[in-house]
CSV table of N, CA and C in Angstrom, one decimal:
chain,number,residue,atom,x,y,z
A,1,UNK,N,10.3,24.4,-255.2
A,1,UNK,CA,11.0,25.7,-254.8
A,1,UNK,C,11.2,26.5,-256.0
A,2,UNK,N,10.2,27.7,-256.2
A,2,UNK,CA,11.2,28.6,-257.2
A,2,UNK,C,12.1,30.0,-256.8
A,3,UNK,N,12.4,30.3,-257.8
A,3,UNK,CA,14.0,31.0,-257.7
A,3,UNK,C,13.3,31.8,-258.8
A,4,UNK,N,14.6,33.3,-259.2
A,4,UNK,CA,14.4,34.3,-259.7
A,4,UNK,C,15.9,34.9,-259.7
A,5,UNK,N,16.5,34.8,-260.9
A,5,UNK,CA,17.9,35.2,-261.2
A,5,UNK,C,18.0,36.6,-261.1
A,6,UNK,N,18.9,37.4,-260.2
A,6,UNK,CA,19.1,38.7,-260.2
A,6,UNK,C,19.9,39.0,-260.7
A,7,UNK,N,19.9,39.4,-262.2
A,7,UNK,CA,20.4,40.2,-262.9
A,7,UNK,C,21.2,40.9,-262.7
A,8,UNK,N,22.8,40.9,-262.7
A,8,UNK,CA,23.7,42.1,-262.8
A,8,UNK,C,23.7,43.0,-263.4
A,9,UNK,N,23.5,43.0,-264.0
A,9,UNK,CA,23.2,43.9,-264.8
A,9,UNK,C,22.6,45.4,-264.1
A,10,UNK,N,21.8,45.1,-263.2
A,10,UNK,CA,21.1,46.0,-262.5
A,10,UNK,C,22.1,46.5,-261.6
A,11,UNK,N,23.0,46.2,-261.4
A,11,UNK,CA,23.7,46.9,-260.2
A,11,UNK,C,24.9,46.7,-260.6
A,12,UNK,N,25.1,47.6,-262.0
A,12,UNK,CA,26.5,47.9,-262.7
A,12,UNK,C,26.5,49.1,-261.9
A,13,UNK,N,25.7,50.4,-261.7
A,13,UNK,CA,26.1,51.5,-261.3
A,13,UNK,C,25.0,52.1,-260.5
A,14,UNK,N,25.3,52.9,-259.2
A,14,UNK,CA,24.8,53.1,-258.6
A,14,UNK,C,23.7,54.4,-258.8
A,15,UNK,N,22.4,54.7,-258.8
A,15,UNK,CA,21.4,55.0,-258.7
A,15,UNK,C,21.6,56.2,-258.2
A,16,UNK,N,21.1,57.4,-257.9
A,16,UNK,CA,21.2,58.3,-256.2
A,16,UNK,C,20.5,59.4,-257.3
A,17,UNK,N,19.8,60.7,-256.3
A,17,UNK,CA,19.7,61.6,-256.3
A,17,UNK,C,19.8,62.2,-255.4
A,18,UNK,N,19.7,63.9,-255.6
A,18,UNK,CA,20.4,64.6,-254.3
A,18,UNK,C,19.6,65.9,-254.2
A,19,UNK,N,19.1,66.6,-253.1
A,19,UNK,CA,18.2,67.2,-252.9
A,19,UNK,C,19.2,68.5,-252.8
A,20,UNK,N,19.4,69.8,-253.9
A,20,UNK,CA,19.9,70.5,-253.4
A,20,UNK,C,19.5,71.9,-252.7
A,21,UNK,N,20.3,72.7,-252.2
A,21,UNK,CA,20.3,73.8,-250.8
A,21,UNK,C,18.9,74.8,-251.6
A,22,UNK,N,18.4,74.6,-252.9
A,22,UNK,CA,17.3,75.2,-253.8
A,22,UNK,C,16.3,74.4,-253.4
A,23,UNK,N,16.0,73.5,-253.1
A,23,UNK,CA,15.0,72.1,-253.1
A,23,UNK,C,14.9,71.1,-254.0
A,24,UNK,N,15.7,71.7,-255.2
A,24,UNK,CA,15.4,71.0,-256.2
A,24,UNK,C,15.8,69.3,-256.0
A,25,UNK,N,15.1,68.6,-256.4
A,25,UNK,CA,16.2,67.1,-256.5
A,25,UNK,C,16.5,66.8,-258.1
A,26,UNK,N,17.7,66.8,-257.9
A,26,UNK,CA,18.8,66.3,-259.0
A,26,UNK,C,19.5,64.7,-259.1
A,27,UNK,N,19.1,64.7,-260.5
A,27,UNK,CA,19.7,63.2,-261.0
A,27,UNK,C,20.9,63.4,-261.1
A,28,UNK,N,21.7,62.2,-260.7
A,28,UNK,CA,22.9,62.0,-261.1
A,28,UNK,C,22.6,61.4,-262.7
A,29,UNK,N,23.8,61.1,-263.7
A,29,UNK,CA,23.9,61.3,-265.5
A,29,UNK,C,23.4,59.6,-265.6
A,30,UNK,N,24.0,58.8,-264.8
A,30,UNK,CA,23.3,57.5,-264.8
A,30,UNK,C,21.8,57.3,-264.5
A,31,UNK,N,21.1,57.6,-263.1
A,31,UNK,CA,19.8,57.9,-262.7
A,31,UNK,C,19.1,58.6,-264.0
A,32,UNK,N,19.7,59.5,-264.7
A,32,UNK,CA,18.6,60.0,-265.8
A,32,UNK,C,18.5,59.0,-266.6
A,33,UNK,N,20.0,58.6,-267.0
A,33,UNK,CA,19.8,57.4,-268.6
A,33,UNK,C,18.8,56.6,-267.7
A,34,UNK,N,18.6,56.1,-266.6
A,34,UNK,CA,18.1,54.7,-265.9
A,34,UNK,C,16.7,55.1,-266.1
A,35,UNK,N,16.2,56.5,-265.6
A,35,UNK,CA,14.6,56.3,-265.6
A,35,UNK,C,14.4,57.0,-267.2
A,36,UNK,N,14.8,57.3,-268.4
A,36,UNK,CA,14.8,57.2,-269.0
A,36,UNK,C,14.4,58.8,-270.2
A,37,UNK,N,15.3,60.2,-268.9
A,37,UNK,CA,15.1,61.1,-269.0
A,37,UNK,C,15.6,61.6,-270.5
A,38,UNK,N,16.7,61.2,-271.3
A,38,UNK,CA,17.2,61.8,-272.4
A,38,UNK,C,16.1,61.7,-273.5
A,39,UNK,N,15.1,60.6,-273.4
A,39,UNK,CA,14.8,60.9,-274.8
A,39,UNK,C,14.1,62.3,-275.1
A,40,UNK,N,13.7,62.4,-275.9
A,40,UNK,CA,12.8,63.3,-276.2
A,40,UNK,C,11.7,63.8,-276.3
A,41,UNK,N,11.0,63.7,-275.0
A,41,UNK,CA,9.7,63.2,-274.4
A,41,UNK,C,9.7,64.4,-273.1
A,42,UNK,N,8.8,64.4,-272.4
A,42,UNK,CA,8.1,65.1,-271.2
A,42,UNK,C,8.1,64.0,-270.6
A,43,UNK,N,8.6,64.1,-269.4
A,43,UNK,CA,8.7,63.0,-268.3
A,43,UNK,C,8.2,63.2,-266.5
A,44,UNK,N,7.4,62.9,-266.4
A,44,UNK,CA,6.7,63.0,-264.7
A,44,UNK,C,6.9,61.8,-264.0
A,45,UNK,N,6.7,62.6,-262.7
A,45,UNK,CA,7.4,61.5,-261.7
A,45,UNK,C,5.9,61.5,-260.6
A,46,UNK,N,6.1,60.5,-259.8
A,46,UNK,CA,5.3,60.5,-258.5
A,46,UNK,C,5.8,60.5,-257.3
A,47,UNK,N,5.8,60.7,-256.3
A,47,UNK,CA,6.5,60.4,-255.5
A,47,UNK,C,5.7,59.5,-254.2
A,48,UNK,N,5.5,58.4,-253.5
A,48,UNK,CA,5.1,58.1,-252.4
A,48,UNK,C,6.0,57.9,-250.9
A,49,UNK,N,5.0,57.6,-249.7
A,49,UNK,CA,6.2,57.3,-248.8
A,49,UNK,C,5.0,56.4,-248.2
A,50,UNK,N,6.5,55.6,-247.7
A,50,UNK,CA,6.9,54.4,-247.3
A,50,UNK,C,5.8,54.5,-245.7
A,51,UNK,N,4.6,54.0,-245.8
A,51,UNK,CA,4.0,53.8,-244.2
A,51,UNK,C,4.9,53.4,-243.3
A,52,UNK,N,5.5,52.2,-243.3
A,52,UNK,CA,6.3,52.0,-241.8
A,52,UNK,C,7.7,52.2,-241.6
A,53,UNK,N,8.4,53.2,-243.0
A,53,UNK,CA,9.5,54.1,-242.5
A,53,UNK,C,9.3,55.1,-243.4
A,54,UNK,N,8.7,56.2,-242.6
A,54,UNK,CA,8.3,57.6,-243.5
A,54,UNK,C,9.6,58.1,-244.5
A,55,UNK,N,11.0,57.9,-243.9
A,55,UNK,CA,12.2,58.4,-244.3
A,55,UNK,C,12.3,58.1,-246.0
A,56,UNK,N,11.8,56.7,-245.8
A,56,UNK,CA,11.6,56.2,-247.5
A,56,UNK,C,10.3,56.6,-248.8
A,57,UNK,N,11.1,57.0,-249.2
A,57,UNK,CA,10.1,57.4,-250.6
A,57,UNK,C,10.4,56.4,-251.5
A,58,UNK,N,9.4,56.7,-252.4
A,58,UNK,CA,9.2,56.0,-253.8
A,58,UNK,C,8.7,56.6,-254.7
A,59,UNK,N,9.8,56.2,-256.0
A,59,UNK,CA,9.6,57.6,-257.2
A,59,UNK,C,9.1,56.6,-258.3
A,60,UNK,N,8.0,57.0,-258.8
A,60,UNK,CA,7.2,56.3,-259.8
A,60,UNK,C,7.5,57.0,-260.9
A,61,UNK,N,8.1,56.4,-262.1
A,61,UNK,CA,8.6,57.1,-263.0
A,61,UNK,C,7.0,57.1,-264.3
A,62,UNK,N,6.7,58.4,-264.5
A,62,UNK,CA,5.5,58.5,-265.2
A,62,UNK,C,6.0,59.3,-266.9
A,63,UNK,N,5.1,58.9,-268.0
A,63,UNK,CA,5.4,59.4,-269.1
A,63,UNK,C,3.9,60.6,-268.9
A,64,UNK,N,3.4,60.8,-268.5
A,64,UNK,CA,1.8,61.3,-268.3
A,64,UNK,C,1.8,62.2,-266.9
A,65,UNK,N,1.4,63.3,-267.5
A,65,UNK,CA,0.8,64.4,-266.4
A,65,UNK,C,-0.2,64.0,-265.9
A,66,UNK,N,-0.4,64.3,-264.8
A,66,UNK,CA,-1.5,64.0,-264.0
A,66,UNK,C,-1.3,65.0,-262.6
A,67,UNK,N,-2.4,64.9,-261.8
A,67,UNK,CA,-2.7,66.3,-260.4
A,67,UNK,C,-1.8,65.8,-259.5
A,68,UNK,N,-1.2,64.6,-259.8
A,68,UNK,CA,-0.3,63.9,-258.4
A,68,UNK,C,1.1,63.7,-258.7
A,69,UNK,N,1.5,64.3,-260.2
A,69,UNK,CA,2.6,64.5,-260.6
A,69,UNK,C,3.5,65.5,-260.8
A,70,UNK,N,5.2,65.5,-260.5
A,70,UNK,CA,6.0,66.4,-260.7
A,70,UNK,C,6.5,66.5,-262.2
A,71,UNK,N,6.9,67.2,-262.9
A,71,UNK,CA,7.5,67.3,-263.9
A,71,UNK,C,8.8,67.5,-264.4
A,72,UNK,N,9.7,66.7,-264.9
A,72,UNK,CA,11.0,66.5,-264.8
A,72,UNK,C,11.2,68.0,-265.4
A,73,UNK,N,12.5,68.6,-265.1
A,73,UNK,CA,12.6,69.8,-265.9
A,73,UNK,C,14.1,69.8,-266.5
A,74,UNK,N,14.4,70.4,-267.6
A,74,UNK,CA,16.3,70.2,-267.9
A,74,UNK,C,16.9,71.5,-267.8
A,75,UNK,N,17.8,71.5,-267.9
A,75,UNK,CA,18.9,72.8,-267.7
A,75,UNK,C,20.1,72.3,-268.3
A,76,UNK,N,20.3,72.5,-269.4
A,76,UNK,CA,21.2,71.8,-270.3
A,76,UNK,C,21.7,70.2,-270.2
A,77,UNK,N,22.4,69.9,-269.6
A,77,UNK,CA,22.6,68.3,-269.6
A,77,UNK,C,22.1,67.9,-268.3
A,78,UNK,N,21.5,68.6,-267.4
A,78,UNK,CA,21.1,68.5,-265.9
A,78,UNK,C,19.4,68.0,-265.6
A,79,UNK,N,19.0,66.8,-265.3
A,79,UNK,CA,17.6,66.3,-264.8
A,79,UNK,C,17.5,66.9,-263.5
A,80,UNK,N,16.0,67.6,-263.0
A,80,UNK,CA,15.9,67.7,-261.8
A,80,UNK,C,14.4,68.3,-261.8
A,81,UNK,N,13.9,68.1,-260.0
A,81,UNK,CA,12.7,68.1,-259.9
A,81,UNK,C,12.2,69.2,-259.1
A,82,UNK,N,11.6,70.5,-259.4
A,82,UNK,CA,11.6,70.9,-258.2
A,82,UNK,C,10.4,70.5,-257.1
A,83,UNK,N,10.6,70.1,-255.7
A,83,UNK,CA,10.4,69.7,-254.8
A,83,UNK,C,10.5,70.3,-253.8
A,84,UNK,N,10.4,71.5,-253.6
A,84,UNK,CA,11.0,72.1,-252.4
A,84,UNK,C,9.9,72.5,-251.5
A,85,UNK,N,8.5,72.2,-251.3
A,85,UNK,CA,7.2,72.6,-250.8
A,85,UNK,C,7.3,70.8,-250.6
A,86,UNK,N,6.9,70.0,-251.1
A,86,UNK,CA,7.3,68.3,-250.9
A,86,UNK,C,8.7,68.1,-249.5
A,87,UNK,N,9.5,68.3,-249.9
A,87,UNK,CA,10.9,68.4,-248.9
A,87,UNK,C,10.6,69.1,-247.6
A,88,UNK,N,9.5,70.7,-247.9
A,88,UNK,CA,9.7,71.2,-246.7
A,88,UNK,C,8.6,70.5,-245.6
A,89,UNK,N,7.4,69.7,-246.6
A,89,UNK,CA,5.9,70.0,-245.9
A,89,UNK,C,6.8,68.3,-245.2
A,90,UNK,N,7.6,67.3,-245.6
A,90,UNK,CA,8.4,66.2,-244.8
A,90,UNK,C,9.6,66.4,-244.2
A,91,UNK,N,9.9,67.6,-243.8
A,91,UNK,CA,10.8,68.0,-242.8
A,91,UNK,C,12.1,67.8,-242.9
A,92,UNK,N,12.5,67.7,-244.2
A,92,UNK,CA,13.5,67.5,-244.9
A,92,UNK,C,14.8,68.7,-245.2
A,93,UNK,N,15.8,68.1,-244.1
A,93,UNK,CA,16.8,69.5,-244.2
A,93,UNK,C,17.7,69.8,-245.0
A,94,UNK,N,17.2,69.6,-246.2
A,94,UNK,CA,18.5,70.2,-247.3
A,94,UNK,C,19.3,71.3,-247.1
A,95,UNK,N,18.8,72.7,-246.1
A,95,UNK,CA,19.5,73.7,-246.0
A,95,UNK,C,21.0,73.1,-245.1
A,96,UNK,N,21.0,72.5,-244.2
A,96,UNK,CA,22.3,71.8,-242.9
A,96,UNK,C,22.7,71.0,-243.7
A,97,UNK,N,21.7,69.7,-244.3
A,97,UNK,CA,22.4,69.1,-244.5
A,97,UNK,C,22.1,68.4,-245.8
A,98,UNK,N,23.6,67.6,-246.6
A,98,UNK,CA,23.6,66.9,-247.8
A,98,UNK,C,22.6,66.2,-247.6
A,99,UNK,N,21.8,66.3,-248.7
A,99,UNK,CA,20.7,65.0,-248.8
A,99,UNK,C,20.7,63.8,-249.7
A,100,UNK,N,21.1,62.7,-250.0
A,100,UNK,CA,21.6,62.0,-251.1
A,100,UNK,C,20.1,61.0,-250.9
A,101,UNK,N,19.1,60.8,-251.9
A,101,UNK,CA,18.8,59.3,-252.3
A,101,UNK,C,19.4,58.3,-252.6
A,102,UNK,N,19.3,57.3,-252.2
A,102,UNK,CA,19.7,56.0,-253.1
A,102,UNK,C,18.9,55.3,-253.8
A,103,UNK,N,18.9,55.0,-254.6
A,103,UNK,CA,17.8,54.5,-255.3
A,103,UNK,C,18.1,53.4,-255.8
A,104,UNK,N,16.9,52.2,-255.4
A,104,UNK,CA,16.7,50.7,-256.2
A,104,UNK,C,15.2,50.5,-257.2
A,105,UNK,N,15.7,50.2,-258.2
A,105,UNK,CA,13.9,49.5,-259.1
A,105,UNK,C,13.5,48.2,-257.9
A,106,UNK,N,12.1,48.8,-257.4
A,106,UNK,CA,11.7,48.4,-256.8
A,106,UNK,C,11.0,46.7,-257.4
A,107,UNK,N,11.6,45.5,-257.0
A,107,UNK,CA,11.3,44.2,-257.9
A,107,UNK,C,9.5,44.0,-257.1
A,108,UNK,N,8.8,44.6,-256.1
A,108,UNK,CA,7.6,44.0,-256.1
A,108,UNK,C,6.5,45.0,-256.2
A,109,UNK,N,7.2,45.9,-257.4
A,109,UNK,CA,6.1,46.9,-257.6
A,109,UNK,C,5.6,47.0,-259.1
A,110,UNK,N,4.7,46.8,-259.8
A,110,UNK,CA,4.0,47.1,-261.5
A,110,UNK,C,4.7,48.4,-261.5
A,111,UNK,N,5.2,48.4,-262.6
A,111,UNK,CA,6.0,49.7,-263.5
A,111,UNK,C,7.0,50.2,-263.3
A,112,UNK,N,7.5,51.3,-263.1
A,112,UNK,CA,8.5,51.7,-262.9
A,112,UNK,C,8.6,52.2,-261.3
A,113,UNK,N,8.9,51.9,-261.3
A,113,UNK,CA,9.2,52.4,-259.3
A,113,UNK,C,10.5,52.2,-258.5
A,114,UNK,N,11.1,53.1,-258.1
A,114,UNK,CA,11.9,52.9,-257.3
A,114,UNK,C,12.4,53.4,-255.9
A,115,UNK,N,12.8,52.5,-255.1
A,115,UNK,CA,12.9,52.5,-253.2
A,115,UNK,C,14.1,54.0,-253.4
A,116,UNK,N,13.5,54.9,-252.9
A,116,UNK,CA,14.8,55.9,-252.3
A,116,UNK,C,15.0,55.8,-250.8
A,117,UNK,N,15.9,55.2,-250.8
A,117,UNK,CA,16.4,55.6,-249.2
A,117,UNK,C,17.4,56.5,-249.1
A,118,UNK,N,17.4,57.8,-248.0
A,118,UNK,CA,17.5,58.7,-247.7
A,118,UNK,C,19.0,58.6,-246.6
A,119,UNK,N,19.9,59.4,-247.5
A,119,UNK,CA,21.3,59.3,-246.2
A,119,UNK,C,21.4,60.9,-246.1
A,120,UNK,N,22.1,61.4,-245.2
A,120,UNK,CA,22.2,62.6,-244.3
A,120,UNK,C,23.6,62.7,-243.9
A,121,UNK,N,24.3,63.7,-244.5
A,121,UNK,CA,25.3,64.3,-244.3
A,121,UNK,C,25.4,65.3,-244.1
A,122,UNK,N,26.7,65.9,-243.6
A,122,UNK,CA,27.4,66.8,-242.8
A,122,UNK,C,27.9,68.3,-244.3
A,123,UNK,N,27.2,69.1,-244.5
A,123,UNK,CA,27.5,69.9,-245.5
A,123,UNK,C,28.6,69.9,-245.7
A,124,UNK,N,29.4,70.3,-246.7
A,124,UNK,CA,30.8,70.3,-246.9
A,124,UNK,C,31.4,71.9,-246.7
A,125,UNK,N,32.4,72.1,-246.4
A,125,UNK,CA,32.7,73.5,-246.5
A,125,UNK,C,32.5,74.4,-247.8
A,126,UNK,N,32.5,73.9,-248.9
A,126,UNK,CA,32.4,73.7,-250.0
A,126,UNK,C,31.0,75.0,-250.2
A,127,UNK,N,30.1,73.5,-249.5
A,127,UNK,CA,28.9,73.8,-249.7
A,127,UNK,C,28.2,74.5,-248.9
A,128,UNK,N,28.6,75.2,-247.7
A,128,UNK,CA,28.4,76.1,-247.0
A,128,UNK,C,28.4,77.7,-247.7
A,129,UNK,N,29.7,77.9,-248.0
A,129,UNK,CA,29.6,79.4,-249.0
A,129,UNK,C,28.8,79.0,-249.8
């Protein structure tokens, strides 16, 4: 019988990105240190979805441009992607409503990859004006 130690370490802090009322998707300050946005590098992403639950994506964390890639972009201490032609062409209501990823490193995928699963909230009043 083998076994495979899951590391705590991995789930000291929680993961997430958030698709905002622009389209853009934004890292939270952990999510960047995690896919490894601070250094000082050009960083691209991939993104796939999930055949037997479309809702799920998967973000391939790329150091290399390529025709199938987004390109991280910064705004002072802020990571984010714009995606808003991606979001619209998967029906994705960031205008109504909060869009949060959750995100895990995917353990049965080669490189960097990680499971976003997608929650749906109720906009905040906040975030209405």
């Amino acid at each position: 019988m083998g076994y495979r130690i899951l590391s705590a370490s991995r789930f000291v802090s929680k993961l997430k990105a958030t698709v905002h009322t622009s389209g853009k998707l934004g890292f939270s300050e952990v999510t960047a240190k995690e896919l490894g946005l601070f250094k000082n590098e050009e960083h691209f992403v991939q993104f796939a979805q999930d055949t037997e639950d479309p809702s799920v994506l998967y973000l391939i964390n790329e150091t290399e441009d390529n025709k199938d890639s987004f390109k991280v972009c910064k705004s002072g201490a802020y990571y984010y992607i714009n995606a808003k032609l991606m979001f619209d062409s998967l029906g994705v209501d960031y205008t109504n409503k909060t869009i949060i990823y959750d995100m895990i490193k995917s353990q049965n995928e080669e490189g960097d990859v990680y499971r976003m699963t997608k929650r749906e909230l109720p906009k905040s009043k906040k975030e209405e004006k």
